[in-house]
Tab-separated table of C-alpha atoms in Angstrom:
chain	number	residue	atom	x	y	z
A	99	UNK	CA	-30.081	-2.774	18.548
A	100	UNK	CA	-29.477	-4.350	15.133
A	101	UNK	CA	-26.402	-6.549	15.019
A	102	UNK	CA	-27.238	-8.237	11.732
A	103	UNK	CA	-25.399	-8.109	8.406
A	104	UNK	CA	-21.716	-7.719	9.375
A	105	UNK	CA	-21.361	-10.862	7.276
A	106	UNK	CA	-22.741	-9.158	4.192
A	107	UNK	CA	-20.597	-6.178	5.055
A	108	UNK	CA	-17.530	-8.378	5.075
A	109	UNK	CA	-18.365	-9.727	1.632
A	110	UNK	CA	-17.336	-6.472	-0.009
A	111	UNK	CA	-15.105	-5.214	2.789
A	112	UNK	CA	-12.644	-7.980	2.063
A	113	UNK	CA	-12.186	-6.487	-1.385
A	114	UNK	CA	-10.504	-3.551	0.297
A	115	UNK	CA	-7.507	-5.612	1.313
A	116	UNK	CA	-4.345	-6.736	-0.373
A	117	UNK	CA	-2.660	-9.365	1.658
A	118	UNK	CA	-2.754	-12.964	2.907
A	119	UNK	CA	-1.921	-16.795	3.331
A	120	UNK	CA	-2.277	-20.452	2.103
A	121	UNK	CA	-0.658	-22.168	-0.853
A	122	UNK	CA	-0.199	-19.809	-3.769
A	123	UNK	CA	-0.053	-16.137	-4.654
A	124	UNK	CA	-3.528	-14.644	-4.795
A	125	UNK	CA	-2.618	-10.957	-4.997
A	126	UNK	CA	-0.497	-9.281	-7.665
A	127	UNK	CA	0.704	-5.700	-7.715
A	128	UNK	CA	2.079	-4.392	-11.008
A	129	UNK	CA	3.898	-1.067	-11.175
A	130	UNK	CA	3.395	0.084	-14.755
A	131	UNK	CA	5.609	2.399	-16.819
A	132	UNK	CA	3.838	5.487	-15.503
A	133	UNK	CA	4.239	4.187	-11.954
A	134	UNK	CA	7.931	3.460	-12.460
A	135	UNK	CA	8.451	7.007	-13.713
A	136	UNK	CA	6.674	8.301	-10.614
A	137	UNK	CA	8.773	6.063	-8.344
A	138	UNK	CA	11.903	7.260	-10.108
A	139	UNK	CA	10.987	10.899	-9.548
A	140	UNK	CA	10.247	10.218	-5.877
A	141	UNK	CA	13.531	8.354	-5.379
A	142	UNK	CA	15.554	11.035	-7.162
A	143	UNK	CA	13.810	13.770	-5.207
A	144	UNK	CA	14.554	12.036	-1.928
A	145	UNK	CA	18.132	11.340	-3.006
A	146	UNK	CA	18.653	15.026	-3.769
A	147	UNK	CA	17.162	15.942	-0.413
A	148	UNK	CA	19.422	13.509	1.445
A	149	UNK	CA	22.566	14.431	-0.514
A	150	UNK	CA	22.410	18.159	0.167
A	151	UNK	CA	24.324	19.477	1.881
A	152	UNK	CA	27.171	17.032	1.252
A	153	UNK	CA	30.568	17.731	2.805
A	154	UNK	CA	33.538	16.705	0.651
A	155	UNK	CA	37.081	16.109	1.923
A	156	UNK	CA	39.535	19.006	1.822
A	157	UNK	CA	43.012	18.867	0.356
A	158	UNK	CA	46.447	20.460	0.754
A	159	UNK	CA	49.268	20.311	-1.734
A	160	UNK	CA	52.532	21.971	-2.659
A	161	UNK	CA	53.038	23.423	-6.145
A	162	UNK	CA	55.970	25.059	-7.880
A	163	UNK	CA	55.369	28.515	-9.310
A	164	UNK	CA	57.921	30.280	-11.544
A	165	UNK	CA	59.721	33.139	-9.801
A	166	UNK	CA	57.892	32.361	-6.532
A	167	UNK	CA	59.155	28.881	-5.769
A	168	UNK	CA	57.193	26.405	-3.630
A	169	UNK	CA	53.670	27.391	-2.678
A	170	UNK	CA	51.433	25.524	-0.182
A	171	UNK	CA	47.802	25.666	-1.226
A	172	UNK	CA	44.734	24.272	0.538
A	173	UNK	CA	41.021	23.837	-0.111
A	174	UNK	CA	38.678	23.295	2.838
A	175	UNK	CA	34.983	23.404	3.754
A	176	UNK	CA	34.129	21.958	0.365
A	177	UNK	CA	30.341	21.596	0.419
A	178	UNK	CA	27.926	20.502	-2.285
A	179	UNK	CA	24.793	22.431	-1.338
A	180	UNK	CA	22.542	22.234	-4.391
A	181	UNK	CA	21.668	19.609	-7.029
A	182	UNK	CA	19.437	20.092	-10.039
A	183	UNK	CA	18.511	16.874	-11.840
A	184	UNK	CA	15.945	18.405	-14.159
A	185	UNK	CA	13.959	16.149	-16.456
A	186	UNK	CA	16.899	14.222	-17.898
A	187	UNK	CA	16.354	10.991	-16.003
A	188	UNK	CA	15.104	7.563	-17.056
A	189	UNK	CA	14.342	4.179	-15.518
A	190	UNK	CA	14.789	0.832	-17.253
A	191	UNK	CA	13.493	-2.528	-15.973
A	192	UNK	CA	16.178	-5.101	-16.685
A	193	UNK	CA	16.359	-8.855	-16.401
A	194	UNK	CA	16.921	-8.767	-12.661
A	195	UNK	CA	16.866	-5.140	-11.556
A	196	UNK	CA	16.008	-1.525	-12.200
A	197	UNK	CA	18.491	0.853	-13.810
A	198	UNK	CA	18.000	4.531	-13.015
A	199	UNK	CA	20.064	7.030	-15.000
A	200	UNK	CA	20.063	10.781	-14.370
A	201	UNK	CA	22.064	12.917	-16.803
A	202	UNK	CA	22.624	16.609	-17.394
A	203	UNK	CA	22.806	17.229	-13.653
A	204	UNK	CA	24.118	20.544	-12.408
A	205	UNK	CA	25.391	21.200	-8.908
A	206	UNK	CA	26.734	24.065	-6.840
A	207	UNK	CA	29.711	23.748	-4.529
A	208	UNK	CA	31.231	26.249	-2.142
A	209	UNK	CA	34.704	26.080	-0.627
A	210	UNK	CA	37.369	28.028	1.188
A	211	UNK	CA	40.863	28.369	-0.344
A	212	UNK	CA	44.184	29.561	1.036
A	213	UNK	CA	47.862	29.631	0.166
A	214	UNK	CA	51.171	30.616	1.724
A	215	UNK	CA	54.784	30.642	0.618
A	216	UNK	CA	58.268	31.830	1.535
A	217	UNK	CA	60.283	33.621	-1.144
A	218	UNK	CA	63.921	34.543	-1.312
A	219	UNK	CA	62.686	37.961	-2.437
A	220	UNK	CA	60.858	38.564	0.836
A	221	UNK	CA	62.034	37.698	4.369
A	222	UNK	CA	58.485	37.027	5.596
A	223	UNK	CA	55.794	34.436	4.805
A	224	UNK	CA	53.193	35.616	2.327
A	225	UNK	CA	49.637	34.241	2.585
A	226	UNK	CA	46.213	34.887	1.162
A	227	UNK	CA	42.780	33.233	1.357
A	228	UNK	CA	39.238	33.548	0.093
A	229	UNK	CA	36.189	31.631	-1.032
A	230	UNK	CA	35.192	29.961	-4.264
A	231	UNK	CA	31.930	29.010	-5.905
A	232	UNK	CA	32.017	26.024	-8.211
A	233	UNK	CA	29.455	25.090	-10.844
A	234	UNK	CA	29.381	21.395	-11.721
A	235	UNK	CA	28.131	20.793	-15.256
A	236	UNK	CA	27.232	17.692	-17.224
A	237	UNK	CA	27.143	15.324	-14.248
A	238	UNK	CA	25.642	11.875	-14.793
A	239	UNK	CA	24.621	9.340	-12.123
A	240	UNK	CA	23.523	5.765	-12.720
A	241	UNK	CA	22.404	3.124	-10.246
A	242	UNK	CA	21.239	-0.451	-10.683
A	243	UNK	CA	18.903	-1.621	-7.923
A	244	UNK	CA	18.235	-5.325	-7.483
A	245	UNK	CA	15.100	-6.446	-5.640
A	246	UNK	CA	14.998	-10.041	-4.429
A	247	UNK	CA	12.727	-12.184	-2.321
A	248	UNK	CA	14.366	-12.802	1.032
A	249	UNK	CA	12.323	-15.504	2.748
A	250	UNK	CA	9.060	-13.741	1.996
A	251	UNK	CA	10.293	-10.170	2.394
A	252	UNK	CA	11.729	-7.831	-0.212
A	253	UNK	CA	15.473	-7.177	-0.118
A	254	UNK	CA	16.950	-4.283	-2.084
A	255	UNK	CA	20.584	-3.748	-2.946
A	256	UNK	CA	22.508	-1.374	-5.188
A	257	UNK	CA	24.552	-3.705	-7.359
A	258	UNK	CA	26.202	-0.847	-9.264
A	259	UNK	CA	26.365	2.896	-8.806
A	260	UNK	CA	28.529	5.376	-10.641
A	261	UNK	CA	28.939	9.110	-11.069
A	262	UNK	CA	30.711	11.087	-13.806
A	263	UNK	CA	31.497	14.824	-13.760
A	264	UNK	CA	32.149	16.428	-17.110
A	265	UNK	CA	33.211	19.943	-16.215
A	266	UNK	CA	33.781	22.400	-13.358
A	267	UNK	CA	33.572	26.187	-13.527
A	268	UNK	CA	35.454	27.711	-10.584
A	269	UNK	CA	34.948	31.338	-9.582
A	270	UNK	CA	37.166	32.828	-6.862
A	271	UNK	CA	36.387	35.583	-4.454
A	272	UNK	CA	38.550	37.270	-1.853
A	273	UNK	CA	42.240	38.195	-1.735
A	274	UNK	CA	44.045	38.536	-5.024
A	275	UNK	CA	41.852	35.820	-6.456
A	276	UNK	CA	42.219	36.988	-10.027
A	277	UNK	CA	45.948	36.377	-9.702
A	278	UNK	CA	45.669	32.931	-8.138
A	279	UNK	CA	43.179	31.288	-10.475
A	280	UNK	CA	45.857	28.867	-11.598
A	281	UNK	CA	46.463	27.750	-8.032
A	282	UNK	CA	42.820	26.932	-7.397
A	283	UNK	CA	42.500	25.158	-10.726
A	284	UNK	CA	45.011	22.715	-9.298
A	285	UNK	CA	42.158	21.402	-7.133
A	286	UNK	CA	39.863	20.656	-10.070
A	287	UNK	CA	40.813	16.996	-10.343
A	288	UNK	CA	40.468	16.537	-6.593
A	289	UNK	CA	36.989	18.060	-6.504
A	290	UNK	CA	35.838	15.996	-9.475
A	291	UNK	CA	37.136	12.816	-7.871
A	292	UNK	CA	35.593	13.714	-4.504
A	293	UNK	CA	32.168	14.281	-6.071
A	294	UNK	CA	32.376	11.093	-8.156
A	295	UNK	CA	33.245	9.109	-5.025
A	296	UNK	CA	30.953	10.702	-2.419
A	297	UNK	CA	27.692	10.650	-4.352
A	298	UNK	CA	27.695	6.877	-5.103
A	299	UNK	CA	28.717	6.136	-1.515
A	300	UNK	CA	25.803	8.154	-0.151
A	301	UNK	CA	23.350	6.689	-2.643
A	302	UNK	CA	24.395	3.150	-1.711
A	303	UNK	CA	24.008	4.062	1.966
A	304	UNK	CA	20.515	5.358	1.194
A	305	UNK	CA	19.727	2.107	-0.624
A	306	UNK	CA	20.694	0.266	2.546
A	307	UNK	CA	18.206	2.355	4.515
A	308	UNK	CA	15.489	1.571	1.976
A	309	UNK	CA	16.406	-2.124	2.178
A	310	UNK	CA	16.007	-2.063	5.957
A	311	UNK	CA	12.606	-0.450	5.531
A	312	UNK	CA	11.439	-3.036	2.981
A	313	UNK	CA	12.606	-5.977	5.062
A	314	UNK	CA	10.972	-4.436	8.118
A	315	UNK	CA	7.532	-4.376	6.520
A	316	UNK	CA	5.151	-6.566	8.529
A	317	UNK	CA	4.467	-10.088	7.276
A	318	UNK	CA	0.871	-9.794	8.451
A	319	UNK	CA	-1.602	-6.964	8.815
A	320	UNK	CA	-4.338	-7.510	11.377
A	321	UNK	CA	-7.870	-7.193	10.072
A	322	UNK	CA	-9.342	-7.628	13.545
A	323	UNK	CA	-8.856	-9.887	16.558
A	324	UNK	CA	-9.744	-12.927	14.473
A	325	UNK	CA	-8.188	-12.486	11.026
A	326	UNK	CA	-4.936	-11.201	9.568
A	327	UNK	CA	-3.584	-10.618	6.082
A	328	UNK	CA	-0.423	-12.470	5.178
A	329	UNK	CA	1.882	-10.061	3.342
A	330	UNK	CA	4.419	-12.732	2.387
A	331	UNK	CA	5.965	-12.033	-1.014
A	332	UNK	CA	6.119	-14.933	-3.445
A	333	UNK	CA	9.295	-15.460	-5.493
A	334	UNK	CA	11.349	-12.617	-6.919
A	335	UNK	CA	9.685	-9.699	-8.704
A	336	UNK	CA	8.887	-10.214	-12.389
A	337	UNK	CA	10.370	-7.625	-14.741
A	338	UNK	CA	8.648	-6.710	-17.980
A	339	UNK	CA	9.677	-4.346	-20.747
A	340	UNK	CA	8.213	-1.382	-18.895
A	341	UNK	CA	6.848	-2.731	-15.610
A	342	UNK	CA	7.629	-4.706	-12.491
A	343	UNK	CA	5.210	-7.103	-10.789
A	344	UNK	CA	5.130	-8.262	-7.177
A	345	UNK	CA	3.173	-11.331	-6.084
A	346	UNK	CA	1.779	-11.637	-2.579
A	347	UNK	CA	0.455	-14.758	-0.901
A	348	UNK	CA	-2.998	-13.218	-0.645
A	349	UNK	CA	-5.304	-15.218	1.621
A	350	UNK	CA	-6.689	-14.089	4.953
A	351	UNK	CA	-5.687	-16.391	7.801
A	352	UNK	CA	-6.209	-16.686	11.506
A	353	UNK	CA	-4.551	-13.880	13.448
A	354	UNK	CA	-2.334	-16.469	15.165
A	355	UNK	CA	-1.428	-18.404	12.013
A	356	UNK	CA	2.181	-18.479	10.870
A	357	UNK	CA	3.023	-17.260	7.391
A	358	UNK	CA	4.853	-19.305	4.811
A	359	UNK	CA	6.827	-18.478	1.722
A	360	UNK	CA	4.987	-19.943	-1.261
A	361	UNK	CA	5.721	-20.379	-4.919
A	362	UNK	CA	2.888	-20.027	-7.402
A	363	UNK	CA	1.930	-16.624	-8.819
A	364	UNK	CA	-0.814	-15.396	-11.167
A	365	UNK	CA	-0.206	-13.399	-14.318
A	366	UNK	CA	-1.469	-9.836	-14.009
A	367	UNK	CA	-2.445	-8.076	-17.194
A	368	UNK	CA	-1.473	-4.429	-17.435
A	369	UNK	CA	-4.722	-3.706	-19.265
A	370	UNK	CA	-7.035	-1.588	-17.151
A	371	UNK	CA	-9.983	-0.500	-19.217
A	372	UNK	CA	-7.697	1.388	-21.568
A	373	UNK	CA	-6.567	3.691	-18.745
A	374	UNK	CA	-2.898	4.529	-18.258
A	375	UNK	CA	-2.228	4.162	-14.538
A	376	UNK	CA	0.819	3.977	-12.284
A	377	UNK	CA	-0.231	1.026	-10.138
A	378	UNK	CA	-2.309	-2.078	-10.748
A	379	UNK	CA	-3.468	-4.257	-7.864
A	380	UNK	CA	-5.174	-7.573	-8.557
A	381	UNK	CA	-6.653	-9.949	-6.002
A	382	UNK	CA	-8.355	-13.310	-6.462
A	383	UNK	CA	-11.826	-14.045	-5.162
A	384	UNK	CA	-10.069	-16.571	-2.896
A	385	UNK	CA	-8.814	-13.617	-0.837
A	386	UNK	CA	-12.383	-12.594	-0.026
A	387	UNK	CA	-13.486	-16.190	0.583
A	388	UNK	CA	-10.528	-16.832	2.881
A	389	UNK	CA	-11.521	-13.827	5.005
A	390	UNK	CA	-15.011	-15.227	5.373
A	391	UNK	CA	-13.710	-18.739	6.122
A	392	UNK	CA	-11.493	-17.476	8.939
A	393	UNK	CA	-14.369	-15.622	10.592
A	394	UNK	CA	-16.699	-18.578	10.133
A	395	UNK	CA	-14.273	-20.991	11.802
A	396	UNK	CA	-13.724	-18.503	14.616
A	397	UNK	CA	-17.450	-18.572	15.347
A	398	UNK	CA	-17.869	-14.851	14.815
A	399	UNK	CA	-20.668	-15.118	12.237
A	400	UNK	CA	-23.545	-15.010	14.676
A	401	UNK	CA	-26.014	-12.203	15.126
A	402	UNK	CA	-29.116	-11.474	17.230
A	403	UNK	CA	-31.741	-9.083	15.868
A	404	UNK	CA	-33.991	-7.517	18.494
A	405	UNK	CA	-34.917	-4.240	16.794
A	406	UNK	CA	-36.072	-3.494	13.273
A	407	UNK	CA	-37.650	-0.401	11.664
A	408	UNK	CA	-41.110	-2.038	11.813
A	409	UNK	CA	-40.940	-3.424	15.332
A	410	UNK	CA	-44.292	-5.217	14.916
A	411	UNK	CA	-42.399	-7.800	12.853
A	412	UNK	CA	-40.817	-8.946	16.116
A	413	UNK	CA	-44.080	-9.628	17.952
A	414	UNK	CA	-46.123	-12.818	17.713
A	415	UNK	CA	-49.307	-10.775	17.141
A	416	UNK	CA	-48.056	-9.851	13.681
A	417	UNK	CA	-47.784	-13.558	12.847
A	418	UNK	CA	-51.234	-14.720	14.028
A	419	UNK	CA	-52.550	-15.227	10.485
A	420	UNK	CA	-49.221	-16.521	9.096
A	421	UNK	CA	-48.288	-19.018	11.819
A	422	UNK	CA	-51.396	-19.257	14.010
A	423	UNK	CA	-49.922	-21.749	16.469
A	424	UNK	CA	-47.082	-19.349	17.231
A	425	UNK	CA	-49.603	-16.728	18.345
A	426	UNK	CA	-51.807	-19.231	20.215
A	427	UNK	CA	-48.869	-20.563	22.249
A	428	UNK	CA	-47.249	-17.157	22.833
A	429	UNK	CA	-49.796	-14.342	22.417
A	430	UNK	CA	-48.378	-10.824	22.113
A	431	UNK	CA	-44.839	-11.894	23.047
A	432	UNK	CA	-41.726	-10.212	21.659
A	433	UNK	CA	-39.424	-12.173	19.382
A	434	UNK	CA	-35.737	-12.345	18.561
A	435	UNK	CA	-34.089	-13.593	15.392
A	436	UNK	CA	-30.994	-15.595	16.269
A	437	UNK	CA	-28.948	-15.967	13.078
A	438	UNK	CA	-25.778	-17.983	12.536
A	439	UNK	CA	-23.966	-19.226	9.448
A	440	UNK	CA	-24.445	-22.880	8.504
A	441	UNK	CA	-21.342	-22.688	6.318
A	442	UNK	CA	-18.857	-20.074	5.218
A	443	UNK	CA	-20.336	-17.664	2.647
A	444	UNK	CA	-19.016	-17.974	-0.898
A	445	UNK	CA	-18.030	-15.059	-3.137
A	446	UNK	CA	-17.757	-15.169	-6.914
A	447	UNK	CA	-16.310	-12.372	-9.023
A	448	UNK	CA	-17.488	-12.010	-12.610
A	449	UNK	CA	-16.799	-9.410	-15.265
A	450	UNK	CA	-20.011	-7.595	-14.320
A	451	UNK	CA	-20.261	-7.799	-10.539
A	452	UNK	CA	-19.378	-9.499	-7.272
A	453	UNK	CA	-21.816	-12.215	-6.179
A	454	UNK	CA	-22.187	-13.816	-2.761
A	455	UNK	CA	-24.146	-16.817	-1.493
A	456	UNK	CA	-24.958	-17.007	2.223
A	457	UNK	CA	-26.265	-20.135	3.945
A	458	UNK	CA	-27.655	-19.234	7.372
A	459	UNK	CA	-29.821	-20.761	10.075
A	460	UNK	CA	-32.397	-18.369	11.526
A	461	UNK	CA	-33.789	-19.459	14.887
A	462	UNK	CA	-37.016	-17.755	15.974
A	463	UNK	CA	-36.857	-17.054	19.714
A	464	UNK	CA	-39.852	-15.967	21.750
A	465	UNK	CA	-39.344	-13.833	24.856
A	466	UNK	CA	-41.829	-15.515	27.218
A	467	UNK	CA	-41.590	-13.507	30.395
A	468	UNK	CA	-37.961	-13.789	31.457
A	469	UNK	CA	-37.373	-16.921	29.399
A	470	UNK	CA	-36.160	-17.040	25.825
A	471	UNK	CA	-37.732	-20.008	24.051
A	472	UNK	CA	-36.482	-21.261	20.650
A	473	UNK	CA	-39.573	-22.273	18.686
A	474	UNK	CA	-38.398	-22.882	15.102
A	475	UNK	CA	-35.309	-22.923	12.889
A	476	UNK	CA	-35.412	-21.862	9.244
A	477	UNK	CA	-32.619	-22.424	6.751
A	478	UNK	CA	-32.129	-19.270	4.646
A	479	UNK	CA	-29.966	-19.253	1.524
A	480	UNK	CA	-29.450	-15.697	0.268
A	481	UNK	CA	-27.960	-14.613	-3.065
A	482	UNK	CA	-26.645	-11.058	-3.272
A	483	UNK	CA	-24.600	-9.069	-5.762
A	484	UNK	CA	-22.846	-5.741	-5.709
A	485	UNK	CA	-20.280	-3.429	-7.206
A	486	UNK	CA	-17.083	-1.896	-5.864
A	487	UNK	CA	-15.825	1.660	-6.220
A	488	UNK	CA	-12.791	3.444	-4.805
A	489	UNK	CA	-11.691	6.961	-3.943
A	490	UNK	CA	-8.372	7.919	-2.422
A	491	UNK	CA	-7.168	5.215	-0.047
A	492	UNK	CA	-10.675	3.826	0.525
A	493	UNK	CA	-12.820	1.226	-1.191
A	494	UNK	CA	-16.596	1.557	-1.194
A	495	UNK	CA	-19.294	-0.968	-2.047
A	496	UNK	CA	-22.977	-1.301	-2.792
A	497	UNK	CA	-25.000	-4.541	-2.689
A	498	UNK	CA	-28.535	-5.664	-3.382
A	499	UNK	CA	-30.680	-8.730	-2.808
A	500	UNK	CA	-30.950	-11.052	-5.806
A	501	UNK	CA	-32.854	-14.041	-4.461
A	502	UNK	CA	-33.364	-16.242	-1.431
A	503	UNK	CA	-34.837	-19.609	-0.503
A	504	UNK	CA	-36.270	-20.946	2.747
A	505	UNK	CA	-36.542	-24.421	4.319
A	506	UNK	CA	-37.888	-25.445	7.710
A	507	UNK	CA	-35.238	-27.359	9.689
A	508	UNK	CA	-37.220	-27.980	12.867
A	509	UNK	CA	-40.269	-26.586	14.673
A	510	UNK	CA	-41.959	-26.745	18.087
A	511	UNK	CA	-45.030	-24.920	16.806
A	512	UNK	CA	-45.990	-27.404	14.113
A	513	UNK	CA	-45.207	-27.494	10.451
A	514	UNK	CA	-45.868	-24.394	8.364
A	515	UNK	CA	-45.229	-23.692	4.723
A	516	UNK	CA	-42.324	-21.440	3.806
A	517	UNK	CA	-44.481	-19.708	1.223
A	518	UNK	CA	-46.449	-18.224	4.123
A	519	UNK	CA	-43.488	-16.331	5.531
A	520	UNK	CA	-41.590	-15.647	2.321
A	521	UNK	CA	-43.066	-12.157	1.963
A	522	UNK	CA	-42.152	-11.239	5.546
A	523	UNK	CA	-38.576	-12.469	5.103
A	524	UNK	CA	-38.237	-10.534	1.839
A	525	UNK	CA	-39.341	-7.361	3.606
A	526	UNK	CA	-36.890	-8.103	6.422
A	527	UNK	CA	-33.970	-8.569	4.027
A	528	UNK	CA	-34.806	-5.504	1.928
A	529	UNK	CA	-35.671	-3.113	4.747
A	530	UNK	CA	-33.225	-4.230	7.430
A	531	UNK	CA	-30.209	-5.989	5.979
A	532	UNK	CA	-29.597	-4.205	2.681
A	533	UNK	CA	-29.958	-0.584	3.921
A	534	UNK	CA	-27.818	-1.280	6.974
A	535	UNK	CA	-25.160	-2.987	4.896
A	536	UNK	CA	-25.032	-0.237	2.281
A	537	UNK	CA	-24.770	2.464	4.937
A	538	UNK	CA	-21.716	0.695	6.322
A	539	UNK	CA	-20.210	0.055	2.914
A	540	UNK	CA	-20.733	3.727	2.076
A	541	UNK	CA	-18.281	4.714	4.831
A	542	UNK	CA	-15.486	2.996	2.952
A	543	UNK	CA	-12.638	0.722	4.005
A	544	UNK	CA	-9.073	1.944	4.208
A	545	UNK	CA	-6.588	0.223	1.934
A	546	UNK	CA	-3.273	-0.761	3.580
A	547	UNK	CA	-1.059	1.554	1.519
A	548	UNK	CA	2.299	2.992	2.547
A	549	UNK	CA	2.024	6.103	4.691
A	550	UNK	CA	2.623	9.266	2.677
A	551	UNK	CA	1.184	7.826	-0.541
A	552	UNK	CA	-2.379	8.458	-1.696
A	553	UNK	CA	-4.206	6.596	-4.443
A	554	UNK	CA	-5.716	8.935	-7.013
A	555	UNK	CA	-8.300	8.441	-9.770
A	556	UNK	CA	-8.841	4.776	-8.904
A	557	UNK	CA	-10.446	2.617	-11.597
A	558	UNK	CA	-12.071	-0.652	-10.484
A	559	UNK	CA	-12.255	-3.563	-12.895
A	560	UNK	CA	-13.777	-7.001	-12.296
A	561	UNK	CA	-13.024	-10.057	-14.383
A	562	UNK	CA	-13.505	-13.781	-13.948
A	563	UNK	CA	-12.442	-14.635	-10.365
A	564	UNK	CA	-10.431	-11.424	-10.010
A	565	UNK	CA	-10.788	-7.831	-8.816
A	566	UNK	CA	-8.317	-5.233	-10.095
A	567	UNK	CA	-7.702	-1.698	-8.853
A	568	UNK	CA	-5.852	0.657	-11.207
A	569	UNK	CA	-4.611	3.906	-9.754
A	570	UNK	CA	-2.294	6.836	-9.981
A	571	UNK	CA	-0.362	7.789	-6.858
A	572	UNK	CA	0.454	11.063	-5.148
A	573	UNK	CA	3.260	11.397	-2.620
A	574	UNK	CA	3.771	13.598	0.420
A	575	UNK	CA	7.555	13.944	0.681
A	576	UNK	CA	7.373	15.158	4.291
A	577	UNK	CA	6.015	11.744	5.288
A	578	UNK	CA	9.019	9.770	4.046
A	579	UNK	CA	10.961	10.197	7.265
A	580	UNK	CA	8.301	8.203	9.108
A	581	UNK	CA	7.393	5.590	6.515
A	582	UNK	CA	5.212	2.850	7.946
A	583	UNK	CA	2.361	0.605	6.805
A	584	UNK	CA	-1.075	1.646	7.936
């Protein structure tokens, strides 16, 4: 079974990750104006969903009515059951926070009303009751949300939140409601005040829930048993005129390494090939190289090849005219290729492509009966390049062989020139490694995005030392109740 090329696979697979860990920010995420508008719509939609129904406090009071005397009136079961924000909402990045303003809001409220009084004209108590529907018009809500770095996590707070109700239209039903409109209008100020108090309180409570979620996001995301991505945030977010940028530490570390809160951050350009996108994610080539370094130090970059499409390549008979002594010493014996990395592979990102250089030692093993005999070691330096594409929450890649060089490190079957085996190695790389790698890359690698969100129409851009993903975002509101990082 072929177990070669996970290294090459990792070269582009690492590009699917945003995360990390060493001494500066290597990943930047910028939420552009279009993304802020989307976030605003999602937040407002969820706020509306959480605010309705909203029970408001009831009230009782005594009023004086000409000819009738003192009348006790009450309003109860006051419930705001519908909110319509419409399109009159905006979001403004400020110096240290985000201001969201929703105006022209309408709302519907239901309530139960009652009254009773004693009159000198009648020896008995007179009472009546009914229901009322209330239309709230011209309501405006504003909230300022401040996002700070709290020891590597994001902390969110609502520094200010206010609500203003312009007008109420009260319609009574039941009893002699036409006669008692004046009584119910006495509750107008109470209902206005109750709405203007309850909505900010509930929004601030919701902001506290969102803060708990943000601070509960994991500091690391495991890549496998060996490596993990450090999700430590660096400094406070950076606010632009129409965007907000978050910097993440960015390097892959050992799965048991502790994360640290670091300071430096890169500048992420909002340019993305002229495309207007909601979200921009940029990661340095150091992120990819750190992933490879961790796996190299863990000793996981070692592969044994015992099967290839042309199995004759792994028999000494196929080498009798290339390396005669190999065939003379071990006639018609099967072979294994035992490959390990001499150093961590190196990735370079340019404006055209992603390049990788791999320095490996390939030991030729001969299966002599029940014994495996190492007979030679060849140093192989391989240069590859590829491109990255994305669809939905997955990143895909495609690579090809650019060049390679060979050098004999040691031999028990005499010296032989590398030019003799160069053609065989080229066939091996092109027919075994590249197809296998591209089949794996074609399956895609899941990006660690928040559950319920899906990247849409992703545009991939490479520049010097940096890979940028630009994307719109769709949101499944039913998933919000169970938000978690994949």
